[in-house]
Coordinates of C-alpha atoms and ligand atoms in Angstrom, one line a residue:
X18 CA 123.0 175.9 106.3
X19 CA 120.4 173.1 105.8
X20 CA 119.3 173.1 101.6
X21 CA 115.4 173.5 101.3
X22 CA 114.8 170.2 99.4
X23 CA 115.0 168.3 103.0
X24 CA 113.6 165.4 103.7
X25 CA 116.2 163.3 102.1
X26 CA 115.3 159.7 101.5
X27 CA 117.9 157.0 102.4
X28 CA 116.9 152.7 101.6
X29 CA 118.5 150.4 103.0
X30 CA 117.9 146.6 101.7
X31 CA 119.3 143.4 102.7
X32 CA 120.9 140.6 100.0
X33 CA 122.7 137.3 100.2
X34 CA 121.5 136.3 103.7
X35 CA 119.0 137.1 106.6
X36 CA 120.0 138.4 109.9
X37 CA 123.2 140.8 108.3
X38 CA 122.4 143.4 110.7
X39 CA 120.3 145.5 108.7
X40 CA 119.3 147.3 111.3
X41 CA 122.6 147.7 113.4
X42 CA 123.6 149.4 109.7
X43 CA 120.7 151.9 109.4
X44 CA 121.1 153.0 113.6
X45 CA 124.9 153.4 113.2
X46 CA 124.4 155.6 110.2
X47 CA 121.7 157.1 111.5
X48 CA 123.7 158.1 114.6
X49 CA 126.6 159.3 112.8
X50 CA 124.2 161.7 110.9
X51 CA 122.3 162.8 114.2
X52 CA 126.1 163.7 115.8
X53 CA 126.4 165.8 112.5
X54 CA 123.4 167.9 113.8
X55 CA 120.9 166.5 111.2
X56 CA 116.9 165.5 112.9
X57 CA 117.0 161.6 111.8
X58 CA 114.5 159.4 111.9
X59 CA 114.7 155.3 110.9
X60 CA 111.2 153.6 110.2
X61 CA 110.6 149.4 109.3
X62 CA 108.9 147.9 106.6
X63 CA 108.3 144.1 107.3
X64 CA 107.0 142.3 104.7
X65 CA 105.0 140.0 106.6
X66 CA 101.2 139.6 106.7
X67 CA 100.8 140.2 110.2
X68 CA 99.5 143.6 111.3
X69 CA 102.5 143.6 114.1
X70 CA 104.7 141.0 115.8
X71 CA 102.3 141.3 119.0
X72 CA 100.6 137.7 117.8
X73 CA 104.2 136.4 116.8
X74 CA 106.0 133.7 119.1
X75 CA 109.4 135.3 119.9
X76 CA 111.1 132.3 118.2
X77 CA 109.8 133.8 114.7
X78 CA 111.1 137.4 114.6
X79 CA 112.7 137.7 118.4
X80 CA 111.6 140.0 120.9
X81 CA 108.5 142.2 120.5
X82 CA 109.1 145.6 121.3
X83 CA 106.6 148.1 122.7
X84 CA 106.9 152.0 122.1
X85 CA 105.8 154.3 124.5
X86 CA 102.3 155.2 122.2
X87 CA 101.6 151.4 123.1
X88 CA 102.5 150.0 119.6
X89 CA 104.2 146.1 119.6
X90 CA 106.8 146.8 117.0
X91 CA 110.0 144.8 115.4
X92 CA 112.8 144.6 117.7
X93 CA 115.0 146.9 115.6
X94 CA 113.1 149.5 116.5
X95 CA 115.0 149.2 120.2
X96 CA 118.2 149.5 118.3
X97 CA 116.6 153.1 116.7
X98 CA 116.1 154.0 120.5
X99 CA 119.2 153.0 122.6
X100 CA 121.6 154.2 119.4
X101 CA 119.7 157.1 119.1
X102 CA 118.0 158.1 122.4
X103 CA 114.6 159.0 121.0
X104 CA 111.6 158.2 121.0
X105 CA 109.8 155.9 118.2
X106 CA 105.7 154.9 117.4
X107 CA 103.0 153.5 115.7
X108 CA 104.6 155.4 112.7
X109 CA 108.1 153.8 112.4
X110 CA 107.4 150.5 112.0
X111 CA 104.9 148.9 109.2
X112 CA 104.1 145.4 108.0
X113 CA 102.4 144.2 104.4
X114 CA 100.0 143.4 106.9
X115 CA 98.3 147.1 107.6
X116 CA 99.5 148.0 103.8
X117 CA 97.1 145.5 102.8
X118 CA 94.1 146.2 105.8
X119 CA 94.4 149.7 104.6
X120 CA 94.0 149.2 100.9
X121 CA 91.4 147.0 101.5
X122 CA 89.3 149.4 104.1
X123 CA 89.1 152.1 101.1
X124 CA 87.9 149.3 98.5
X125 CA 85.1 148.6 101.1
X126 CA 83.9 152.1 101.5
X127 CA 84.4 152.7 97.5
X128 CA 87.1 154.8 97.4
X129 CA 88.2 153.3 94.2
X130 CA 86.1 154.3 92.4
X131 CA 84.9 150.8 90.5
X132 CA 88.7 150.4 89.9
X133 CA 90.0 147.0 90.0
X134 CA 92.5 147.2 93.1
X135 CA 95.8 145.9 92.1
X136 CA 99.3 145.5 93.8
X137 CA 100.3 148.2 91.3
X138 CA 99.4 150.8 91.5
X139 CA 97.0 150.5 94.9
X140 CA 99.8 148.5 97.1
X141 CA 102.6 150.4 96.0
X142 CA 101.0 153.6 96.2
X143 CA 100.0 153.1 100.0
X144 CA 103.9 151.9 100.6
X145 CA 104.7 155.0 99.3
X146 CA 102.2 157.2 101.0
X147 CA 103.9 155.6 104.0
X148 CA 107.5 156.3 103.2
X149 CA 106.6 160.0 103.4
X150 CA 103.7 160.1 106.1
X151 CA 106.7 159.9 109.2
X152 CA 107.5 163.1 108.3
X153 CA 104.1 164.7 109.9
X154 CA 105.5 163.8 113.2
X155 CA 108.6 166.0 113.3
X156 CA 110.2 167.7 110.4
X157 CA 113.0 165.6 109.8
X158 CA 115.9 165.9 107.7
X159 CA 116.5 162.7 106.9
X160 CA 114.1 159.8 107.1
X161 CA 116.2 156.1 106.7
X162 CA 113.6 153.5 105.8
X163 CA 115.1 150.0 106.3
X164 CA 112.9 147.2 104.5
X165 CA 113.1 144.2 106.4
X166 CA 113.6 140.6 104.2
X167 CA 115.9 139.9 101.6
X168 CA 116.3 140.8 97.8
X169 CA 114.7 138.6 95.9
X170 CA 112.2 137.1 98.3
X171 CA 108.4 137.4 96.6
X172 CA 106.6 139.2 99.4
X173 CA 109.9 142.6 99.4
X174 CA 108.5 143.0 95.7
X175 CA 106.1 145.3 96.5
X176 CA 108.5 147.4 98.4
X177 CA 111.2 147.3 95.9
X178 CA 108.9 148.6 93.4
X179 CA 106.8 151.2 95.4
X180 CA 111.6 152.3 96.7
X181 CA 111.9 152.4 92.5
X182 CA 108.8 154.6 92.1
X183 CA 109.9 156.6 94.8
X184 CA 113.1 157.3 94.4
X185 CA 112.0 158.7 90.7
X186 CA 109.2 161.2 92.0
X187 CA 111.8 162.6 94.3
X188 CA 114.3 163.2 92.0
X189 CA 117.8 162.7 91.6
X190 CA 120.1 163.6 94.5
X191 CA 116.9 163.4 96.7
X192 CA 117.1 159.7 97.9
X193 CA 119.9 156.9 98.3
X194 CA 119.7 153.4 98.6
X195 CA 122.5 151.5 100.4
X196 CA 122.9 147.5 100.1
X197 CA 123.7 145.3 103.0
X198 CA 125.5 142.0 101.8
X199 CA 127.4 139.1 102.6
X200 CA 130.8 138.4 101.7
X201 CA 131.3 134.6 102.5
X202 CA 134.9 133.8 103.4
X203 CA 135.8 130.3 101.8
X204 CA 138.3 129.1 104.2
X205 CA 139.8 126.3 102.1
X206 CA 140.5 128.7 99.3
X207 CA 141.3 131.7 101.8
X208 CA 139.2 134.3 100.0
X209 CA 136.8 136.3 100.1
X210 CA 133.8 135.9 98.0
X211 CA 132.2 138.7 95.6
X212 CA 129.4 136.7 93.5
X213 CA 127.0 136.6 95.7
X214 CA 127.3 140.1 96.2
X215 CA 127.0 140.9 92.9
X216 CA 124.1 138.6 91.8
X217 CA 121.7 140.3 94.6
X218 CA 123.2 143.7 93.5
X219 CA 121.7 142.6 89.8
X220 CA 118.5 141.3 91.0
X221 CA 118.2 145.1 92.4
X222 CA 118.9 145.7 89.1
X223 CA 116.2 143.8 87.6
X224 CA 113.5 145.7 89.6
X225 CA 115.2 148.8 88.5
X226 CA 117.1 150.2 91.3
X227 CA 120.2 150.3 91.1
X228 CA 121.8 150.3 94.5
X229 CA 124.5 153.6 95.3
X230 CA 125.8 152.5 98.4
X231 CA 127.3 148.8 99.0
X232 CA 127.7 147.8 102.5
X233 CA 130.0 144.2 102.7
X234 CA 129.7 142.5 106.0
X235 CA 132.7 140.3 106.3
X236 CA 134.7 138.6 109.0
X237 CA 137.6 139.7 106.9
X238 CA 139.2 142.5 106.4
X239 CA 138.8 144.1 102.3
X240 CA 141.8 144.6 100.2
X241 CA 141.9 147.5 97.7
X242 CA 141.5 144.9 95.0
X243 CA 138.3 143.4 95.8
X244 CA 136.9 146.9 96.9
X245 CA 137.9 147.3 93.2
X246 CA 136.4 144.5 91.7
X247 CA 132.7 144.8 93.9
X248 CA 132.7 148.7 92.5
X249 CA 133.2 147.2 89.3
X250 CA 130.8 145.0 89.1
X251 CA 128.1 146.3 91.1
X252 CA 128.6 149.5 89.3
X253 CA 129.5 151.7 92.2
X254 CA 132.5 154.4 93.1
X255 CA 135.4 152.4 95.1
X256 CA 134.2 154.8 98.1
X257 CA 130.8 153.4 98.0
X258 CA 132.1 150.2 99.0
X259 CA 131.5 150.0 102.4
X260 CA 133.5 147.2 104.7
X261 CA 131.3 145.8 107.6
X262 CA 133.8 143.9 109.5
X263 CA 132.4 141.5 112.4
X264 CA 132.7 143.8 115.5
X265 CA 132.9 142.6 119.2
X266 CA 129.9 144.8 119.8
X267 CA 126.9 146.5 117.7
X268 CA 127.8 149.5 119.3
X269 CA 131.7 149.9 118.1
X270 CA 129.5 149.8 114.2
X271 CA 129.0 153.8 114.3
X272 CA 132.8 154.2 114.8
X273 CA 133.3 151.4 112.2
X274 CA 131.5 153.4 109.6
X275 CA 132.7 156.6 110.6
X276 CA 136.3 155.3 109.8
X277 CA 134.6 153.8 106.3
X278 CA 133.5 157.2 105.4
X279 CA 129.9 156.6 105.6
X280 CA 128.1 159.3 106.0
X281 CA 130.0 161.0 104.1
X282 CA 129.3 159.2 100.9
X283 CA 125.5 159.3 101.8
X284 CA 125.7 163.3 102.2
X285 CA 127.5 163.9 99.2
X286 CA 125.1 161.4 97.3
X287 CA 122.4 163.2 98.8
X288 CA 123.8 167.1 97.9
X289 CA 124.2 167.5 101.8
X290 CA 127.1 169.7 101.4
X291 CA 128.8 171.9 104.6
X292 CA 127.1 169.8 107.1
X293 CA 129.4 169.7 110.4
X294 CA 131.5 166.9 110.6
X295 CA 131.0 164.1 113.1
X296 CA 131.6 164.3 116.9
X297 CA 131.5 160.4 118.7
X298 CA 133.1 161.2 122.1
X299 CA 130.6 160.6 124.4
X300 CA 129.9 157.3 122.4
X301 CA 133.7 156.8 122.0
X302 CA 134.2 156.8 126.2
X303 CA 131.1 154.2 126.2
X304 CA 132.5 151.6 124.0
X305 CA 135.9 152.1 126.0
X306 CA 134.3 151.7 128.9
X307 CA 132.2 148.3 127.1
X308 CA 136.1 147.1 126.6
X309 CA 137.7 148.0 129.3
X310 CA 135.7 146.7 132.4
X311 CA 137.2 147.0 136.0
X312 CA 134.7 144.0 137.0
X313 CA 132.9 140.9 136.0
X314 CA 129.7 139.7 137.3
X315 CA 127.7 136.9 136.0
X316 CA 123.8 137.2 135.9
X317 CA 120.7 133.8 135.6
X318 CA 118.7 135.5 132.6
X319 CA 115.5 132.8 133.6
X320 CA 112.8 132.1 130.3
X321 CA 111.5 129.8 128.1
X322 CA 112.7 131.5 124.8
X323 CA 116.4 131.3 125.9
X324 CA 117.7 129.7 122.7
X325 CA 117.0 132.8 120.6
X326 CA 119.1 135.3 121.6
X327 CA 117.0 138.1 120.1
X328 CA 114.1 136.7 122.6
X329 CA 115.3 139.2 125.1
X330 CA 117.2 141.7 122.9
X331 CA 116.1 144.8 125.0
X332 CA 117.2 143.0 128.3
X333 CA 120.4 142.3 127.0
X334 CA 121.8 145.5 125.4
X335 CA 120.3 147.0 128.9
X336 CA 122.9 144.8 130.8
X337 CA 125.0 146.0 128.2
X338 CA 124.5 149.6 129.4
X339 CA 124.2 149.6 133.0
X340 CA 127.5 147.4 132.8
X341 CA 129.6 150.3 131.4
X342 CA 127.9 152.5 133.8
X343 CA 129.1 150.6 136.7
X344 CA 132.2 149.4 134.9
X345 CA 131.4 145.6 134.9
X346 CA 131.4 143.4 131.8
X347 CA 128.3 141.4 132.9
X348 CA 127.7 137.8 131.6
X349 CA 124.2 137.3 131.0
X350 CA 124.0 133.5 131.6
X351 CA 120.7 132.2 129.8
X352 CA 118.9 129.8 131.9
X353 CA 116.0 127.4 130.4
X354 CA 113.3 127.9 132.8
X355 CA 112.4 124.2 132.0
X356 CA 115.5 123.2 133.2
X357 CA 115.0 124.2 137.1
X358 CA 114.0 121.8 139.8
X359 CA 114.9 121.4 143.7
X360 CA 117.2 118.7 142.9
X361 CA 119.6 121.0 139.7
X362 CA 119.2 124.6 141.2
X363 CA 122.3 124.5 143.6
X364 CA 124.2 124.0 140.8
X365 CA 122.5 126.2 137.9
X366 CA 122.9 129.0 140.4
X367 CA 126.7 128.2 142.2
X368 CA 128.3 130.9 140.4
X369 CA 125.4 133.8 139.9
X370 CA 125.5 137.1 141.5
X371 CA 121.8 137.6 140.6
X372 CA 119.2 136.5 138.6
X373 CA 116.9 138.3 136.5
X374 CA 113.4 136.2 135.8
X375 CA 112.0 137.1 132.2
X376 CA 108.7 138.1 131.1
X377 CA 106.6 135.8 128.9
X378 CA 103.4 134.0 128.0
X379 CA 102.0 130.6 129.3
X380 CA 102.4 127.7 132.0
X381 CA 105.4 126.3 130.2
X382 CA 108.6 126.6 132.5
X383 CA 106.9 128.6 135.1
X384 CA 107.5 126.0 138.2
X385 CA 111.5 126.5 137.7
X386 CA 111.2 129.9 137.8
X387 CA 109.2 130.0 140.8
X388 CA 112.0 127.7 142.4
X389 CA 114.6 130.2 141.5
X390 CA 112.7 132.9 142.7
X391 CA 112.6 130.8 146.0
X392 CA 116.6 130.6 145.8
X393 CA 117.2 134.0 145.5
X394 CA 114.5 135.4 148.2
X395 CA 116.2 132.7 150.8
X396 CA 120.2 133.3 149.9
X397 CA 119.9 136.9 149.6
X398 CA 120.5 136.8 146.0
X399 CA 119.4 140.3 143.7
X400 CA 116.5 139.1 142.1
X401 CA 114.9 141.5 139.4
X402 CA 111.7 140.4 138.0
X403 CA 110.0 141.8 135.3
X404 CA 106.4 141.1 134.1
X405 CA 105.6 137.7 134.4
X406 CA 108.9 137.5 136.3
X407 CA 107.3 140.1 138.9
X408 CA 103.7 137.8 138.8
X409 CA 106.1 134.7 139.8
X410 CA 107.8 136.1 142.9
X411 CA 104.1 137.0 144.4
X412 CA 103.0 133.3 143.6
X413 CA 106.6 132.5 145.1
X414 CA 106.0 134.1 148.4
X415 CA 102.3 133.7 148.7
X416 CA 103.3 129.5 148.5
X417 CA 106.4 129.6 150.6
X418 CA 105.6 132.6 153.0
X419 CA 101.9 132.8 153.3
X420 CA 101.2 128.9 153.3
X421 CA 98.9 129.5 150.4
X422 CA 100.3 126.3 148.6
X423 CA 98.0 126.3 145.7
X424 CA 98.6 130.1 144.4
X425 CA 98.7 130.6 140.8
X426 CA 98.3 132.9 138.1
X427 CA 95.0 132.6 136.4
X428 CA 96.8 132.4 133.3
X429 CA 98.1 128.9 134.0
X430 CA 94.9 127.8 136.0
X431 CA 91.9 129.4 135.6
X432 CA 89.9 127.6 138.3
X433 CA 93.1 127.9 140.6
X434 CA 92.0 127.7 144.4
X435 CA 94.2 130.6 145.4
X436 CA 94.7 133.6 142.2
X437 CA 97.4 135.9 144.0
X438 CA 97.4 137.2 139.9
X439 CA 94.6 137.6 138.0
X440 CA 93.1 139.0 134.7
X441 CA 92.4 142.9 134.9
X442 CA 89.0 144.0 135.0
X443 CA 89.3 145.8 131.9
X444 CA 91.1 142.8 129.7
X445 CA 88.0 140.5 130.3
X446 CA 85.5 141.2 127.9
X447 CA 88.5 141.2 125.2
X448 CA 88.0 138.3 122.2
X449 CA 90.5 139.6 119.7
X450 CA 94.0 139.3 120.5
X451 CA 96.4 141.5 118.5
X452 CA 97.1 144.8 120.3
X453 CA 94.7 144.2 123.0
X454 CA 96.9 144.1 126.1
X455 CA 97.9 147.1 128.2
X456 CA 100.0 148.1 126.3
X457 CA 102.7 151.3 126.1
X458 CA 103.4 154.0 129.0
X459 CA 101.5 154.6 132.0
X460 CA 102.6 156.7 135.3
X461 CA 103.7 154.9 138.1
X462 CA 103.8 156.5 141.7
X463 CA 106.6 155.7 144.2
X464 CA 106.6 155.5 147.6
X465 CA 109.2 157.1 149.4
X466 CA 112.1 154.8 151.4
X467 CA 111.9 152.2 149.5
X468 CA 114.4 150.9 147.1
X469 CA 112.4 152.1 144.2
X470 CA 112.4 155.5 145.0
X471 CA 116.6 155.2 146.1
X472 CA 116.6 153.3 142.6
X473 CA 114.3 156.7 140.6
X474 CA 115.0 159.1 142.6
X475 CA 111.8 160.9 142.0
X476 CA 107.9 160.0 142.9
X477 CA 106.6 159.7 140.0
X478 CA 107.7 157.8 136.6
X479 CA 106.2 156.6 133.4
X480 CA 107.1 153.0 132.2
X481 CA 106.0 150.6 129.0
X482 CA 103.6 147.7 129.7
X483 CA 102.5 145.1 127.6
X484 CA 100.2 142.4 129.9
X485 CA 96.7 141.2 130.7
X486 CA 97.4 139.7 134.2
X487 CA 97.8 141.8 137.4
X488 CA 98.2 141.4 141.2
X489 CA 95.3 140.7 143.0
X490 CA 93.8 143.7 145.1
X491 CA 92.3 140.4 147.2
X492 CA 96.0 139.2 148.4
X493 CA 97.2 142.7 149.2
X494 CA 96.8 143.0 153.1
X495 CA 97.7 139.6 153.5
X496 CA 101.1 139.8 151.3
X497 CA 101.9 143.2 153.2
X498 CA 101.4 141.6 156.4
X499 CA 104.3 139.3 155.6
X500 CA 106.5 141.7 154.5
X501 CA 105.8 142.0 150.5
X502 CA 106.2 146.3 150.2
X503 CA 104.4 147.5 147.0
X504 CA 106.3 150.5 146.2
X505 CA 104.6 151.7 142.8
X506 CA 101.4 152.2 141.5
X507 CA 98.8 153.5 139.2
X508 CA 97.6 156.5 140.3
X509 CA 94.7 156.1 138.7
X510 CA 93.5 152.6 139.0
X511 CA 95.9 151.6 142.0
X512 CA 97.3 148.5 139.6
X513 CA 100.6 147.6 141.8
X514 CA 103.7 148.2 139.5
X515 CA 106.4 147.2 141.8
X516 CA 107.1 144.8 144.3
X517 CA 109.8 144.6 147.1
X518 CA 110.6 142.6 150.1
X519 CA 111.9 143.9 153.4
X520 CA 114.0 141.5 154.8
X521 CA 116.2 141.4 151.3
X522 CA 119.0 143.3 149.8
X523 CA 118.1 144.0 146.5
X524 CA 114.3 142.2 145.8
X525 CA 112.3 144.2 142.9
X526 CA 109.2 142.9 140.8
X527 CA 108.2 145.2 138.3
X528 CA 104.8 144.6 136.2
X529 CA 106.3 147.1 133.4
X530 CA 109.3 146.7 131.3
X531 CA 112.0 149.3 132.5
X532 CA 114.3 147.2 129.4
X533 CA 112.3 149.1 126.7
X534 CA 113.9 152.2 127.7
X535 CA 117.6 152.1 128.5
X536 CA 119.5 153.8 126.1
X537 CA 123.5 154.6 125.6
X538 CA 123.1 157.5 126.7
X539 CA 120.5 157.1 129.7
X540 CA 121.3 153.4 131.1
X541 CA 118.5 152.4 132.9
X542 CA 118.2 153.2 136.9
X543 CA 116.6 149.5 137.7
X544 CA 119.3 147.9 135.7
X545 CA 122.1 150.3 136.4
X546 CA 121.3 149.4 140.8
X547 CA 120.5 145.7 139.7
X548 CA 123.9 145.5 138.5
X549 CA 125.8 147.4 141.6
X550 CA 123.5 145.0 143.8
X551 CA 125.0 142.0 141.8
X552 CA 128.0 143.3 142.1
X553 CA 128.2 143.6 146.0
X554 CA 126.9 140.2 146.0
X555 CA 129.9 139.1 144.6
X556 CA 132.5 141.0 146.5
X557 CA 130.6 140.1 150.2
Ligands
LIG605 N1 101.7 136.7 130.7 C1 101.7 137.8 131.6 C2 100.5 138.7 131.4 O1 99.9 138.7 130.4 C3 103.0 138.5 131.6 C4 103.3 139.2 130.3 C5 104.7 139.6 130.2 O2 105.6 139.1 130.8 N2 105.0 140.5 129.2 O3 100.1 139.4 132.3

């Protein structure tokens, strides 16, 4: 039986060093507790000053990622999707930025009352009013709020304080914070380290939060001993201290934690007694399936942000799943678009059984990506497309195929001769640019025979967006003409959403971004046939 003083309230903070996984950590918990039949939810707080990452390059925070309500969010909220398999929005994910824009709305209209507005208590007070306000879209049982930065840093202040006030108006037993930190491993002295750990657990201490949970990420394994010594000293049970061992993949982390114990620490921390123990089989069979691959493929991931992994974080955990669902292991082979000219593409591409050309912003890199594009249309190579990557293979074909040899996107050349893609009609009279794309879900209607309806299965679907430029209604006949089939469109404004070719085995340009919504437990359709297409490549 569920207790009545639900939601419970878990923290999770970061120390020592960025990038520990923070949010890996709060999905795999999260998922352990959903497969012990609790309603979870995981929301963000970034303390940065923009309203969301939609104005960020990708190099500063990785990929932004688009929920279905249209909302450009931090990345981790894909993790909170594809671990999981629901659906996030606008409220999961908030920045210092609209903490701030809010509090300073109400001081314009006067709701202060002559007050002097102050970090404490107006700041904290709207942090906190946040903490609680995920809960009016679904009851939940348990709300995880993961607060993005380190301890320590001068902007997470705000947000350690508001966690400290919190956690005190909710009362004991009501909320748990967990700590994320680094255990170095000093090779030439063959130990492990625990000071770090325990300085950030004491400058948690210093804001008055005293952290219940200790989560040690480590490429080494702990020994009773030190498990000993970090309870000790961070003033903690010896079961609180959680080992996070380097795993091959983020998704063998549940499993990890489940043999750590967990969730059960958090539940019995949190007075969640008799709660049904945890069943992973169906995630089990996926990471075994993740390790155990029958085949390997190799696929050109083409951009401009290919140095930063997390650039195309949703792409890659998508090859990720439509790998295990076709049992392949497939090597995503990043590509610098830059890179890409007549004279190096034979041997870029000599061992790829398809290439995937990625969405992004700007003239920089596009030429090579047209030229692969060209490659893979003439050898028969799969060729997915997405966003811009779908805008290139129309300027492709509408150069090489329809003679037009001066087509472009608007975007790179606004006075081009030829604009095969152009600005939508409704983005023009836009001036500000934060959240002003099409952004978020919109129907798409398929044609039957083509590949996108063997790839769907179904006439209609709905898929995220998040671009200003679109295929020109101009270019249409002539593209069709030549053999360019547009299987999917808007119903309602006839936008073209997908792009085939006829002559090709496996040719798709989506304008939408099918990688925002694979999930372990639903792979993707357009990933899961763009990796058995890759596939046959290899063994013909
Ligand atoms: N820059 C293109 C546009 O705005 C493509 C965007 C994208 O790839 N997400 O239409």
């Amino acid at each position: 039986m569920k207790p009545k003083s639900l939601p419970k309230y878990i923290f999770v903070t970061g120390g020592v060093s960025s990038s520990l996984g923070k949010g890996i950590i709060s999905a795999s918990l999260a998922k352990l507790l959903q497969s012990r039949g609790l309603n979870v939810t995981i929301q963000k707080f970034d303390p940065y000053i923009n309203i969301d990452p939609g104005t960020l390059n990708p190099y500063e925070h990785g990929e932004c990622y688009v929920t279905e309500d249209g909302t450009e969010t931090d990345l981790d909220l894909g993790h909170y999707e594809r671990f999981l398999n629901i659906r996030t929005s606008e409220s999961n994910n908030t920045t210092t930025g609209q903490i701030y824009q809010t509090v300073i709305n109400k001081e314009r209209k006067g709701d202060f009352l002559g007050k002097t507005v102050q970090v404490i208590p107006h700041i904290t007070n709207e942090i906190k009013r946040r903490i609680k306000l995920i809960q009016n879209v679904k009851n939940y049982d348990v709300i995880i709020t993961e607060l993005g930065g380190t301890v320590g840093d001068i902007e997470s202040y705000p947000f350690i304080e508001a966690v400290r006030q919190f956690r005190w108006e909710v009362g004991m037993g009501n909320s748990v914070v967990i700590h994320l930190t680094l255990l170095p491993y000093l090779s030439a002295a063959g130990e492990l380290k625990t000071k770090p750990t325990q300085h950030s657990v004491k400058k948690l201490m210093e804001s008055g939060i005293n952290a219940d949970i200790i989560v040690c990420r480590t490429e080494h394994s702990l020994n009773d001993e030190l498990r000993k010594k970090i309870a000790l000293f961070c003033n903690v049970e010896i079961e609180s201290v959680i080992e996070s061992i380097d795993a091959s993949t983020i998704y063998e982390v549940p499993i990890l934690m489940q043999n750590e114990k967990l969730d059960d620490v958090v539940l019995k921390k949190l007075n969640l007694n008799n709660i049904q123990s945890s069943k992973l089989d169906n995630w089990n069979a996926f990471v075994k399936k993740i390790k155990n691959p029958l085949n390997e493929i190799s696929i050109g991931l083409i951009g401009k942000y290919v140095e930063l992994q997390d650039s195309y974080k949703s792409i890659l955990e998508s090859f990720i799943h439509a790998g295990a669902a076709n049992d392949v292991k497939v090597n995503v082979i990043p590509i610098h678009s830059e890179e890409i000219n007549p004279k190096s593409i034979d041997e870029i591409f000599k061992n790829l059984n398809g290439i995937l050309v990625a969405p992004g912003f700007g003239e920089r890199g596009v030429e090579g990506k047209i030229e692969s594009i060209r490659i893979a249309r003439e050898k028969n190579i799969p060729f997915l497309g997405i966003c811009l990557g779908m805008q290139m293979a129309v300027i492709e074909f509408s150069r090489n195929i329809l003679g037009l040899n001066k087509a472009n996107s608007t975007e790179m050349d606004i006075n081009c001769e030829h604009p095969v893609i152009s600005m939508m009609e409704s983005q023009k009279n836009i001036k500000e640019k934060g959240g002003t794309m099409r952004l978020g879900s919109w129907r798409c209607v398929i044609e039957n025979n083509s590949l996108a309806y063997k790839i769907y299965s179904t006439n209609e679907i709905s898929e995220r967006h998040r671009h200003r430029y679109e295929l020109n209604f101009d270019f249409v006949s002539q593209l069709s003409e030549k053999g360019m089939i547009f299987s999917g469109k808007n119903p309602d404004t006839g936008l073209v959403e997908i792009i085939e070719l006829s002559n090709h085995p496996w040719f798709f340009g989506v304008q939408f971004h099918p990688e925002y919504q694979s999930t372990v437990e639903e792979p993707h359709p357009v990933f899961v046939s763009f990796v058995k297409a890759a596939l046959n490549n290899k063994n013909n």
